[in-house]
Tab-separated table of C-alpha atoms and ligand atoms in Angstrom:
chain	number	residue	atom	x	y	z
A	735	UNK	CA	38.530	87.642	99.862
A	736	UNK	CA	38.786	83.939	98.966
A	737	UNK	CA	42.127	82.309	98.804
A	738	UNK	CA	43.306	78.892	97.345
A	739	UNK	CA	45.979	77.190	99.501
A	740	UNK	CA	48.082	74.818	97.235
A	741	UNK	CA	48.992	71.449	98.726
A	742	UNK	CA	48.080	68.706	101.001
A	743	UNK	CA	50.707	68.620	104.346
A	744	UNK	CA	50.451	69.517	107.514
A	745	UNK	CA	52.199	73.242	106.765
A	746	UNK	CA	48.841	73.571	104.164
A	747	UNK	CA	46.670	72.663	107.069
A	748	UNK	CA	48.144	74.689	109.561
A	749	UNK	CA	48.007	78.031	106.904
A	750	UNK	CA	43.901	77.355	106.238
A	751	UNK	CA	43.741	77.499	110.049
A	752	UNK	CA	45.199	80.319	110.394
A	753	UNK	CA	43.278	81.722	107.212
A	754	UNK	CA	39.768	80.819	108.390
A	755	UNK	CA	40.298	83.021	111.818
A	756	UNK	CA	41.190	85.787	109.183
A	757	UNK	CA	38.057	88.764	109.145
A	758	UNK	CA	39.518	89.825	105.355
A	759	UNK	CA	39.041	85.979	104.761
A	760	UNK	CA	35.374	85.026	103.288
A	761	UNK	CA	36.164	81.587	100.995
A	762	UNK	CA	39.289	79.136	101.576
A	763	UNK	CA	39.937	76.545	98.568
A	764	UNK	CA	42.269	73.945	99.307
A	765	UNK	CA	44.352	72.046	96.311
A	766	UNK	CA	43.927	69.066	96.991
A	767	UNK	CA	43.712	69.982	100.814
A	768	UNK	CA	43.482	66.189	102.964
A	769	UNK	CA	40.939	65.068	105.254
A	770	UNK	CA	41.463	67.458	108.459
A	771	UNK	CA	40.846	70.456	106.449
A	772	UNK	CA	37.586	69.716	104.578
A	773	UNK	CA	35.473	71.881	108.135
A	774	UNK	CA	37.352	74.819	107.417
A	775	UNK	CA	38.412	74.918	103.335
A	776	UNK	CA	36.921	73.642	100.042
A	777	UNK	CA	39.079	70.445	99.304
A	778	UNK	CA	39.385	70.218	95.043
A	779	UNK	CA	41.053	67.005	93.958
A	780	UNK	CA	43.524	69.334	91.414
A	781	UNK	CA	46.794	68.949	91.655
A	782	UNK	CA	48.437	69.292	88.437
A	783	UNK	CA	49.895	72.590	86.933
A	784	UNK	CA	47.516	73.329	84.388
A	785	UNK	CA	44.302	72.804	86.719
A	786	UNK	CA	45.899	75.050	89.779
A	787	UNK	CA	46.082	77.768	87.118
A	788	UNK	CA	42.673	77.232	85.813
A	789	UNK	CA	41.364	77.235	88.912
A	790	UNK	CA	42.907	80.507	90.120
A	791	UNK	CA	40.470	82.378	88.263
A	792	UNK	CA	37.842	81.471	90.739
A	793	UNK	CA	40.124	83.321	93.607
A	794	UNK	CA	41.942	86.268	94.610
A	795	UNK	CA	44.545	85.242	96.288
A	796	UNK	CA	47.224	81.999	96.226
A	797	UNK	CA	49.237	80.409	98.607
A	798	UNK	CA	51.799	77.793	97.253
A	799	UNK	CA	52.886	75.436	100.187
A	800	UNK	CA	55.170	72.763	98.279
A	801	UNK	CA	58.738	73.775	97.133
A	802	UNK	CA	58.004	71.736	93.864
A	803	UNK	CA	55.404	73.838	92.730
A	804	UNK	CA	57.707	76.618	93.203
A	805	UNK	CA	60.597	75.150	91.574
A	806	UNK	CA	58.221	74.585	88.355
A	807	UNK	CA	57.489	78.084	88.045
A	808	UNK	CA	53.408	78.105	89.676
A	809	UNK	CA	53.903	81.404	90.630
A	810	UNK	CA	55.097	82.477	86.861
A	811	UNK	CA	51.840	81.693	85.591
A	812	UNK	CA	49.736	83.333	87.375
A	813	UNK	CA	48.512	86.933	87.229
A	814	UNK	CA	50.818	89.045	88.677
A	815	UNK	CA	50.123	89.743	92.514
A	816	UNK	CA	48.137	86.744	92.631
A	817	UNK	CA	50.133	83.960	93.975
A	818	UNK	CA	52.349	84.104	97.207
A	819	UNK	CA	55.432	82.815	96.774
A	820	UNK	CA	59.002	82.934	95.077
A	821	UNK	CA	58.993	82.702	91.541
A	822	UNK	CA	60.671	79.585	89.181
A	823	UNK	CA	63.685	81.749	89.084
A	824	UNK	CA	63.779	82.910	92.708
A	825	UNK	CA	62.819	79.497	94.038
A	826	UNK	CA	67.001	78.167	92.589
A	827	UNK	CA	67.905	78.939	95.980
A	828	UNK	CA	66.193	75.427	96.978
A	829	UNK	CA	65.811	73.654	94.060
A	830	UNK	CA	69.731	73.645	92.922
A	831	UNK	CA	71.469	72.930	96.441
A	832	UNK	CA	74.645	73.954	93.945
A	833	UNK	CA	73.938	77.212	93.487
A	834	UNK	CA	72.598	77.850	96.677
A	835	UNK	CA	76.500	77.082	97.570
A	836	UNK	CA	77.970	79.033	95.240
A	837	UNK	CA	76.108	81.972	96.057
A	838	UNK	CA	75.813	81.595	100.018
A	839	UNK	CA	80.361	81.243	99.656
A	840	UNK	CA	80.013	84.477	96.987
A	841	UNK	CA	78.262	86.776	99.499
A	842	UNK	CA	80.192	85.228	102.121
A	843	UNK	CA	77.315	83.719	104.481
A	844	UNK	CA	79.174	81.390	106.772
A	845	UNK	CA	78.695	78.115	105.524
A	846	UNK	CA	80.196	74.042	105.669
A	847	UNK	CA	83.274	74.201	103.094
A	848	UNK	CA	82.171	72.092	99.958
A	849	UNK	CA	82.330	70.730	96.307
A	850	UNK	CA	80.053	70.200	93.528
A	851	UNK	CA	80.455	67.241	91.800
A	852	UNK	CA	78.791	65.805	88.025
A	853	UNK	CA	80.785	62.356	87.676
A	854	UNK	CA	81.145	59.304	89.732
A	855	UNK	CA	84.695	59.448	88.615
A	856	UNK	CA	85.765	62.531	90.239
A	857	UNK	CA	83.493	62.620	93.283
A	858	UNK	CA	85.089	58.782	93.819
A	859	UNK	CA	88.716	60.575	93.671
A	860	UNK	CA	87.809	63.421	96.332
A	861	UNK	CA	86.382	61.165	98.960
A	862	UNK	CA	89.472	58.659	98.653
A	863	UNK	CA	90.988	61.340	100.146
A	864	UNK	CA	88.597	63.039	102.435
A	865	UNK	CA	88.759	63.119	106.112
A	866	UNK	CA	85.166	61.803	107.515
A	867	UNK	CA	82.778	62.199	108.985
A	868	UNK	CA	81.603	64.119	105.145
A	869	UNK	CA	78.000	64.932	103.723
A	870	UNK	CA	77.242	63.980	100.822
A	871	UNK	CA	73.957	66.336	99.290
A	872	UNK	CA	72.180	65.750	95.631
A	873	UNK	CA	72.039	68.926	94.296
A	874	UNK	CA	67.917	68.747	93.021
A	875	UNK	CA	65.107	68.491	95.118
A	876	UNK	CA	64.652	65.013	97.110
A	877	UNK	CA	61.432	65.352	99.500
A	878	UNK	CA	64.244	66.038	102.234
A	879	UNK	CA	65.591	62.675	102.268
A	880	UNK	CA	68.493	63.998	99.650
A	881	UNK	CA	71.175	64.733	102.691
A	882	UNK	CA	73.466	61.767	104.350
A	883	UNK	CA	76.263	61.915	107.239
A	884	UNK	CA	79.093	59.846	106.421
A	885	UNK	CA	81.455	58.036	108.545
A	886	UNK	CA	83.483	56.347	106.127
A	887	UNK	CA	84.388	55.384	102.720
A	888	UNK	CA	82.316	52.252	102.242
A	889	UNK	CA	79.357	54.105	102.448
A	890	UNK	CA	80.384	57.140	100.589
A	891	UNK	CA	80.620	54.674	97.561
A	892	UNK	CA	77.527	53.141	98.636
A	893	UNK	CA	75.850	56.737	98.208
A	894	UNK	CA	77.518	57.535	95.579
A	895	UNK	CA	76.056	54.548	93.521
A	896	UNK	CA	72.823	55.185	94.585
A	897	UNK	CA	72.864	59.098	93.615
A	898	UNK	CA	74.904	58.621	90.260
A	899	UNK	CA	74.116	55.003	89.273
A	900	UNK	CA	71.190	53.739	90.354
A	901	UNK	CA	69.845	57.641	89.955
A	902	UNK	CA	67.717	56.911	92.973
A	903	UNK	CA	66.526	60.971	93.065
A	904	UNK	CA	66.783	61.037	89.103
A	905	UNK	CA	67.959	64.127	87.629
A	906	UNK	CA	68.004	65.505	91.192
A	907	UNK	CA	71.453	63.914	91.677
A	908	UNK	CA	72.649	64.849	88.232
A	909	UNK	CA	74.905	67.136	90.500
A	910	UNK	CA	76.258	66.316	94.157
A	911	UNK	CA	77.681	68.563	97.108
A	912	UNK	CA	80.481	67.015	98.786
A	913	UNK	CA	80.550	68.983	102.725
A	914	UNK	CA	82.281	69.278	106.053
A	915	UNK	CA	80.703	67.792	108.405
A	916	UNK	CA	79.463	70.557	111.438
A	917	UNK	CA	77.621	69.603	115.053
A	918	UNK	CA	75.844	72.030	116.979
A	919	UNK	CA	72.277	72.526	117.938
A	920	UNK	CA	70.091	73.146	114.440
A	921	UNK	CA	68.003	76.150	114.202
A	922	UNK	CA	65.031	76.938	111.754
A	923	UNK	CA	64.706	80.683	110.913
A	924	UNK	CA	61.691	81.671	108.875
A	925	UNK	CA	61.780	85.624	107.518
A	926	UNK	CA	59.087	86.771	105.268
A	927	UNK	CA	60.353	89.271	101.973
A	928	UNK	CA	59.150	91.291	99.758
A	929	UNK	CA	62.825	91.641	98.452
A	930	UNK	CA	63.637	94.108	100.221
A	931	UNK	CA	62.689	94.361	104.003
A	932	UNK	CA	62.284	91.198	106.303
A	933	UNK	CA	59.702	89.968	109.128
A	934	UNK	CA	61.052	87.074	110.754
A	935	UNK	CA	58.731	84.139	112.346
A	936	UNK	CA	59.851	82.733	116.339
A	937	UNK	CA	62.775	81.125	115.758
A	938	UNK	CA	62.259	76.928	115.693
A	939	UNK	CA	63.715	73.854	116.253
A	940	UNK	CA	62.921	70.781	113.708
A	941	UNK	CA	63.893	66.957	114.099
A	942	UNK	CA	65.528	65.823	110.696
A	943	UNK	CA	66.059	62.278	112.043
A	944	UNK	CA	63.846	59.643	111.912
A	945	UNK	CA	64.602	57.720	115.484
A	946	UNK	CA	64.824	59.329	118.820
A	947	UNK	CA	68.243	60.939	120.060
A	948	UNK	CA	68.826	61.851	116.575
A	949	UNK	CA	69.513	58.837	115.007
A	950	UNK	CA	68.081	56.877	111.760
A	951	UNK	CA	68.008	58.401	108.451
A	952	UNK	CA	66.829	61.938	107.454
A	953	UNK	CA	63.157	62.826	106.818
A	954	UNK	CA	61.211	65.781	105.903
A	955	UNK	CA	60.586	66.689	109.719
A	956	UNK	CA	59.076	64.574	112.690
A	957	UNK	CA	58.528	67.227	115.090
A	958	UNK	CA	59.162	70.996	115.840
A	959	UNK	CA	58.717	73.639	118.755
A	960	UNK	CA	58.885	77.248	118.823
A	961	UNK	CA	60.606	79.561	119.992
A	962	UNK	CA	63.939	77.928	119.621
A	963	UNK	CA	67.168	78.832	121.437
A	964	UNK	CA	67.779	82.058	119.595
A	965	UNK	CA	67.252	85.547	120.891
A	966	UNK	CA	65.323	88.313	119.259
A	967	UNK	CA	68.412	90.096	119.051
A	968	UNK	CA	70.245	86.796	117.268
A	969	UNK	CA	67.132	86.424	115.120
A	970	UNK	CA	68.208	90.197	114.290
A	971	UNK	CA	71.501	89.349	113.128
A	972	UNK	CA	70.408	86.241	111.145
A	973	UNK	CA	68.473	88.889	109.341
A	974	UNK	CA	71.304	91.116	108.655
A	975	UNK	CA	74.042	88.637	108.204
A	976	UNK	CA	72.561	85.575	106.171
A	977	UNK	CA	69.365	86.575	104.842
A	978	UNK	CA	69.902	90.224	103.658
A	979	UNK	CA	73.322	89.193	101.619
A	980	UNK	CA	71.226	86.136	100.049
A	981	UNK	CA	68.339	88.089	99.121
A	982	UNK	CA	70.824	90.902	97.786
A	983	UNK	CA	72.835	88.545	95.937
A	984	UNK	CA	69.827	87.121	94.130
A	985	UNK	CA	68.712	90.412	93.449
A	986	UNK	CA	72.323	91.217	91.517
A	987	UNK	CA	71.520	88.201	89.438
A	988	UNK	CA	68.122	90.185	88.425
A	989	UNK	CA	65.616	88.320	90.577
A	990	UNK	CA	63.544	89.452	93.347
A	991	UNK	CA	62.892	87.408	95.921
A	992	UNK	CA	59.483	87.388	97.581
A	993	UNK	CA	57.739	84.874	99.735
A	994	UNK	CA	59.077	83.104	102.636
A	995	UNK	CA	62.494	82.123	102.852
A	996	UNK	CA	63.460	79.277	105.588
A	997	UNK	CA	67.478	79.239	106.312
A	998	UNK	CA	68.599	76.013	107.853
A	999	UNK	CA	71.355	76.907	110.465
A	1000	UNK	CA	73.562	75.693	112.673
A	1001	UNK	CA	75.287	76.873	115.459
A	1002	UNK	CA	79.082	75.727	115.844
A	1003	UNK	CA	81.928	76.462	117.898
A	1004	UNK	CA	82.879	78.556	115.231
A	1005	UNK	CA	79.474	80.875	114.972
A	1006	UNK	CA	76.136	80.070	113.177
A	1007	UNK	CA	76.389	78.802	109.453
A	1008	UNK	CA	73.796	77.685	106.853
A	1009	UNK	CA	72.989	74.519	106.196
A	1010	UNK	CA	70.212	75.405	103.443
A	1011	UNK	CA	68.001	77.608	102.063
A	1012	UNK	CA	64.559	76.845	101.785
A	1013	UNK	CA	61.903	79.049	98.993
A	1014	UNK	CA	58.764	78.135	101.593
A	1015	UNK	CA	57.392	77.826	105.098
A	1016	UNK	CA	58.842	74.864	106.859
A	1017	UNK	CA	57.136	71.610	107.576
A	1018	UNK	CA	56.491	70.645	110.509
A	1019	UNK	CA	57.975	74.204	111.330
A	1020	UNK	CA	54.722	76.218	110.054
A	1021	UNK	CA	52.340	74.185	112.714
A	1022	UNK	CA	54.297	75.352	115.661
A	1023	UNK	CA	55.129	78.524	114.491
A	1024	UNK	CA	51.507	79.253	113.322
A	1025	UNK	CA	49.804	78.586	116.639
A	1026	UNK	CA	51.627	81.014	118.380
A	1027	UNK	CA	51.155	83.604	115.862
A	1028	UNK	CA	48.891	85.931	117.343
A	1029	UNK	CA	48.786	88.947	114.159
A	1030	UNK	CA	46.512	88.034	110.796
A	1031	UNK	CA	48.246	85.488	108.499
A	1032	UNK	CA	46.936	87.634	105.508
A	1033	UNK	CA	48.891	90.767	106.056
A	1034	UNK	CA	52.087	90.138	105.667
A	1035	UNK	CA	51.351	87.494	102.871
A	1036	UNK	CA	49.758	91.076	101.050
A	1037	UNK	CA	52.257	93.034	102.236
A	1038	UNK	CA	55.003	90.621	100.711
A	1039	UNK	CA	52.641	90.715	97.329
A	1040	UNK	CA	52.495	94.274	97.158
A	1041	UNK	CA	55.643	95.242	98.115
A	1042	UNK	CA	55.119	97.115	101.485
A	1043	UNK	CA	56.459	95.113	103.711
A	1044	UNK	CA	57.872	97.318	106.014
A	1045	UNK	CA	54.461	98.715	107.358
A	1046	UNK	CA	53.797	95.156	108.660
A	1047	UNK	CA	54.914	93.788	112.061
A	1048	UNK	CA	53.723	90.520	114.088
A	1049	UNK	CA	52.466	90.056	117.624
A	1050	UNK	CA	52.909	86.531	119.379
A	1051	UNK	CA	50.713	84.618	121.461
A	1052	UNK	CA	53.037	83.783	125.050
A	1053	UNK	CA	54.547	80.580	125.570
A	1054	UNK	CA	55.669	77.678	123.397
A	1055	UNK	CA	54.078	75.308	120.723
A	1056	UNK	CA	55.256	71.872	120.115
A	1057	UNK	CA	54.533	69.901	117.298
A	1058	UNK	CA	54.745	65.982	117.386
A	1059	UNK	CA	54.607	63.987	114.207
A	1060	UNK	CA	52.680	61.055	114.057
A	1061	UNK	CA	54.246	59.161	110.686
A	1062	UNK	CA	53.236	55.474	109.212
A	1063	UNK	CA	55.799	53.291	110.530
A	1064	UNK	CA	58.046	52.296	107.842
A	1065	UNK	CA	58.245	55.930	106.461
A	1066	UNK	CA	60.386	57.763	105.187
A	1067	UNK	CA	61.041	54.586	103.148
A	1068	UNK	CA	58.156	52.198	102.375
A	1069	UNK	CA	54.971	52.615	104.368
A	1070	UNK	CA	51.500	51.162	104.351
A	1071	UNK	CA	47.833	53.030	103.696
A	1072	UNK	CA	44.614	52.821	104.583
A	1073	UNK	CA	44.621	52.944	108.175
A	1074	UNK	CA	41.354	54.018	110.220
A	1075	UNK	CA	42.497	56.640	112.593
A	1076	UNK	CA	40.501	56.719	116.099
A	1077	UNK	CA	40.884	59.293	118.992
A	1078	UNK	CA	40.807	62.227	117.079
A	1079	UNK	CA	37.596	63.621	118.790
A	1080	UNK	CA	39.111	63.047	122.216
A	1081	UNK	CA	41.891	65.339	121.722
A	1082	UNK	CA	41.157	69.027	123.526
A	1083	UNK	CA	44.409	70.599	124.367
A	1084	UNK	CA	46.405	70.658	121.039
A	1085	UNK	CA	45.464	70.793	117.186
A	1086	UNK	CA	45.984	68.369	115.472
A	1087	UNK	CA	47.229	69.457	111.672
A	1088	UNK	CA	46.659	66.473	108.940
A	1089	UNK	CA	49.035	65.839	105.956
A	1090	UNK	CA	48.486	62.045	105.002
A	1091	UNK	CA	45.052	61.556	105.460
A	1092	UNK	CA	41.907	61.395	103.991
A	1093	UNK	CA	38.061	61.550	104.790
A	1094	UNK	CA	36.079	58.747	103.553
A	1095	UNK	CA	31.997	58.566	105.254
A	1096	UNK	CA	32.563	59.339	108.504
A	1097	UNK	CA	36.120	58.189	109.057
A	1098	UNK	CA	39.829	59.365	108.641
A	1099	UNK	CA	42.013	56.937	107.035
A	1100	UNK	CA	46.131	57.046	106.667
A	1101	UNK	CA	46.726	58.259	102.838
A	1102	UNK	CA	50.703	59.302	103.414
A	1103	UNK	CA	53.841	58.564	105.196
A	1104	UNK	CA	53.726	61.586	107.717
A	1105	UNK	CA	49.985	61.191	108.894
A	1106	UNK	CA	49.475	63.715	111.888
A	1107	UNK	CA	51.015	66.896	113.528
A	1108	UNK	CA	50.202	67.240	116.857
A	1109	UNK	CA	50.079	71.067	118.392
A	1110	UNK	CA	50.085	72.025	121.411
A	1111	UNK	CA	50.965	75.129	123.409
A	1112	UNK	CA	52.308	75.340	127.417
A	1113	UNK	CA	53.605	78.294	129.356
A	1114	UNK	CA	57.334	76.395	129.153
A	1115	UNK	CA	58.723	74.601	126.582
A	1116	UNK	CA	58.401	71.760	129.321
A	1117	UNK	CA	54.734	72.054	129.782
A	1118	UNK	CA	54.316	72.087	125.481
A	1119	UNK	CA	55.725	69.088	125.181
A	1120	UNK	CA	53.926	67.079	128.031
A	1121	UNK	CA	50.583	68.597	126.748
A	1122	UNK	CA	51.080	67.639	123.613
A	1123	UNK	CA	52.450	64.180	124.038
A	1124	UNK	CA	49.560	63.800	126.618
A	1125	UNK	CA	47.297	64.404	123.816
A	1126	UNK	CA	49.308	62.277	121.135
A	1127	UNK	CA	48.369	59.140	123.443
A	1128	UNK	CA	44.897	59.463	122.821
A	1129	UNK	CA	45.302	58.711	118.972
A	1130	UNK	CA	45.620	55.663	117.402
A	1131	UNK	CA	46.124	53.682	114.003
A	1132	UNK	CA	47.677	50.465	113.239
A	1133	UNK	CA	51.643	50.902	113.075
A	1134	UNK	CA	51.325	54.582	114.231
A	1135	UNK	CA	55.180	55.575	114.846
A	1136	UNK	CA	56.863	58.762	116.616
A	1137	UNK	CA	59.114	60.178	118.191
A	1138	UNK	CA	59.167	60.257	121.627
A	1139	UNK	CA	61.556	62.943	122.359
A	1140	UNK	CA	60.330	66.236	120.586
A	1141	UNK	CA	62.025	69.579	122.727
A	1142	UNK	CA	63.053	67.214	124.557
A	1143	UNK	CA	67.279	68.028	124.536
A	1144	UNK	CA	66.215	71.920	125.241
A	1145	UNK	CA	63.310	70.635	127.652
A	1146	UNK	CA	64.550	73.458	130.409
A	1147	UNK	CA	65.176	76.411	127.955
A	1148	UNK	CA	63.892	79.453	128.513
A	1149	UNK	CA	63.919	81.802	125.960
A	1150	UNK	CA	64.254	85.550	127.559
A	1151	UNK	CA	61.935	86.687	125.104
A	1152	UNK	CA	59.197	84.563	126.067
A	1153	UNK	CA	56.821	86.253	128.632
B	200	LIG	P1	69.678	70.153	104.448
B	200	LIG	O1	68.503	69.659	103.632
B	200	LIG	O2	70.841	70.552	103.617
B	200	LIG	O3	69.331	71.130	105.527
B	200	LIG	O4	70.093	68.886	105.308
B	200	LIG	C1	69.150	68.159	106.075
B	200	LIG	C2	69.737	67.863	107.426
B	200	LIG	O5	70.981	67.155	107.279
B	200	LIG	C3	70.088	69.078	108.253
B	200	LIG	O6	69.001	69.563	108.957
B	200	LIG	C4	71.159	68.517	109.169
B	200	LIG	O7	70.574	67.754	110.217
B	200	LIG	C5	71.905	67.573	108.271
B	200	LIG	N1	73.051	68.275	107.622
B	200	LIG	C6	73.049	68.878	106.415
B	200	LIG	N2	74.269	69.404	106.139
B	200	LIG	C7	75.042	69.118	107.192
B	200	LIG	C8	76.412	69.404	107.521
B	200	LIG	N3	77.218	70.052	106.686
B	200	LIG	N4	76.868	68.966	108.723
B	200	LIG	C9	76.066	68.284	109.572
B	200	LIG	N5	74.778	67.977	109.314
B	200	LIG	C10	74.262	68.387	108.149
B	201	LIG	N1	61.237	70.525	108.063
B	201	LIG	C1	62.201	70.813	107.100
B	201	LIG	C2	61.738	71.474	105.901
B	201	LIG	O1	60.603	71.909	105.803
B	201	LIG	O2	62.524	71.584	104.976
């Protein structure tokens, strides 16, 4: 079978992986793929709408990685059973953080209490009176960088100019969320659907924040390990409690859901509660989770297409899998390009997944703000993250910036379900 994987991250590099140790898989395409994938996938420099959809008719199967693909409807336009992934419709549940809200409080998912706001005027009113800390969300999609804890009201109004005046995520804050503020320990719990059964992935644990001990802005991910502190049996009742009801509720509304759905969570004093719903494999989640997937990546991908689900179950490779992300210093704001990466050949113990980079001759240069995902696995969580950090240290390229405690809060967990 040949397959097209759609995008250019370290989650896209991470799937071909997977894909090219696949028996039912003869051809990988990549759209536009980046330089680590180009041994095991056809890189295409498409990336537009239109030339994805031409270029489908050369394969039998795709897989959309990016949630903005899925929010503009790539799976609508191509033949049915084609594409992997949630449709325009479906794919609401992350691209309107609103009415993600609404619905999560209407099929009563625990969740952070919350408004939805369209004016400066009356979102200025409500936190005049709010007790902080408060989160302030835009609604559209914003590359992950959309969410902000806030400890008072000089910088609410601070956000609140940027979102509504200055329009710094453009129509993407045309509507804002206005939430309590919850702490706990964050949890990533990846289920795949065919709108009707589930098959969860190993529970994981991302790092939103930029600087070590969880502090700096939000990005799009910096590091990951698997399995997380949740049970099987909790994993179970995420299933049942939070994503059944969601997938149910869209279904009410006339959609189906299939794909992958990622729910955000957090556990509180009070109980776990959403913080999100994503329409697509997390990232850096997916390189983590991948490596210890032991089961072909293609059959529950076909199952979800086709509807049988339910005759599909996983196996796991033992252990953990850590993921360190190697970014350009300066992201997720401003960052520079162009950087020769060195060491790459001298790492043996982990994988290392690409996203910003390219090949050009012989040599892989920085092209992006998160460069690098280190992989590796250990027998503890412990032992993942020294192997992979171990391995990190042999890579280098000018103004090369991570973070240095990955797993590192949970270092001595031990999942019970981990032989
Ligand atoms: P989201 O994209 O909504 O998951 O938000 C990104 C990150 O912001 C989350 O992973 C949390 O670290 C943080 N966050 C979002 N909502 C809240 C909340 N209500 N309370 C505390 N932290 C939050
Ligand atoms: N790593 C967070 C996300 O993929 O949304």
């Amino acid at each position: 079978m040949k397959v097209l994987v759609v995008g250019s991250g370290g989650r896209e590099h991470a799937i071909v992986w997977k894909l090219a140790q696949s028996t039912l898989v003869d051809k990988i395409y990549a759209l536009p793929g980046n330089g680590g994938m180009k041994e095991l996938a056809e890189c295409v420099p498409i990336s537009d709408m239109g030339g994805i959809i031409k270029f489908a008719n050369n394969v039998d199967l795709v897989i959309v990685g990016p949630e903005i693909l899925l929010a503009e409807g790539l799976i609508n336009e191509l033949p049915k059973n084609k594409g992997f992934g949630p449709t325009k419709e479906a794919a609401t549940i992350e691209s309107d953080k609103s009415y993600a809200k609404e619905l999560i409080r209407k099929v009563g998912i625990p969740t952070a209490d919350f408004n939805v706001f369209t004016t400066l005027e009356s979102a200025t009113t409500f936190i005049d009176r709010a007790t902080y800390p408060i989160v302030i969300k835009a609604s559209g999609l914003a590359a992950g960088k959309g969410v902000f804890i806030i400890k008072n009201i000089s910088d609410a109004i601070e956000v609140l100019n940027k979102i509504m005046t200055e329009r710094i995520f453009g129509d993407s804050g045309n509507r804002i969320i206005i939430e309590e503020y919850l702490g706990g320990e964050e949890v990533s719990v990846i289920a795949f659907t065919d709108g009707k059964d589930f098959i969860p992935l190993l529970p994981c644990q991302d790092h939103k924040k930029l600087l070590d001990k969880d502090k700096g802005p939000n990005t799009g991910g910096m590091g990951a390990y698997t399995p997380a502190v949740l049970t099987s049996a909790e994993v179970g009742k995420v299933i049942e409690n939070i994503f059944a009801p969601c997938v149910w509720g869209i279904r009410k509304e006339g959609i189906v859901y299939k794909g992958v759905l990622y729910a955000g969570l957090i556990i509180t004093s009070d109980g776990l509660k959403v913080l999100e719903f994503n329409c697509r494999f997390g990232d850096p989640e997916t390189q983590p989770v991948i490596k210890l997937l032991e089961s072909d990546l293609i059959e529950p991908i076909l199952a979800v297409i086709e509807g049988n689900l339910k005759s599909v179950s996983l196996k796991w490779h033992p252990g953990y899998a850590t993921c360190v992300v190697l970014a350009s210093d300066g992201y997720p704001d401003k960052y520079e390009k162009g950087k020769e990466i060195t060491g790459l050949e001298k790492v043996q113990e982990a994988t290392v997944f690409h996203a910003g980079t390219k090949k050009e001759k012989d040599k892989i240069i920085t092209s992006g703000g998160r460069v690098l995902g280190v992989t590796g696995i250990g027998k503890t969580l412990k032992d993942s993250i020294d192997i992979t950090y171990n391995e990190v240290s042999k890579i280098h390229f000018d103004k090369m910036y991570y973070r240095k405690d990955i797993g590192s809060k949970n270092a001595k967990f031990q999942n019970p379900n981990v032989k």
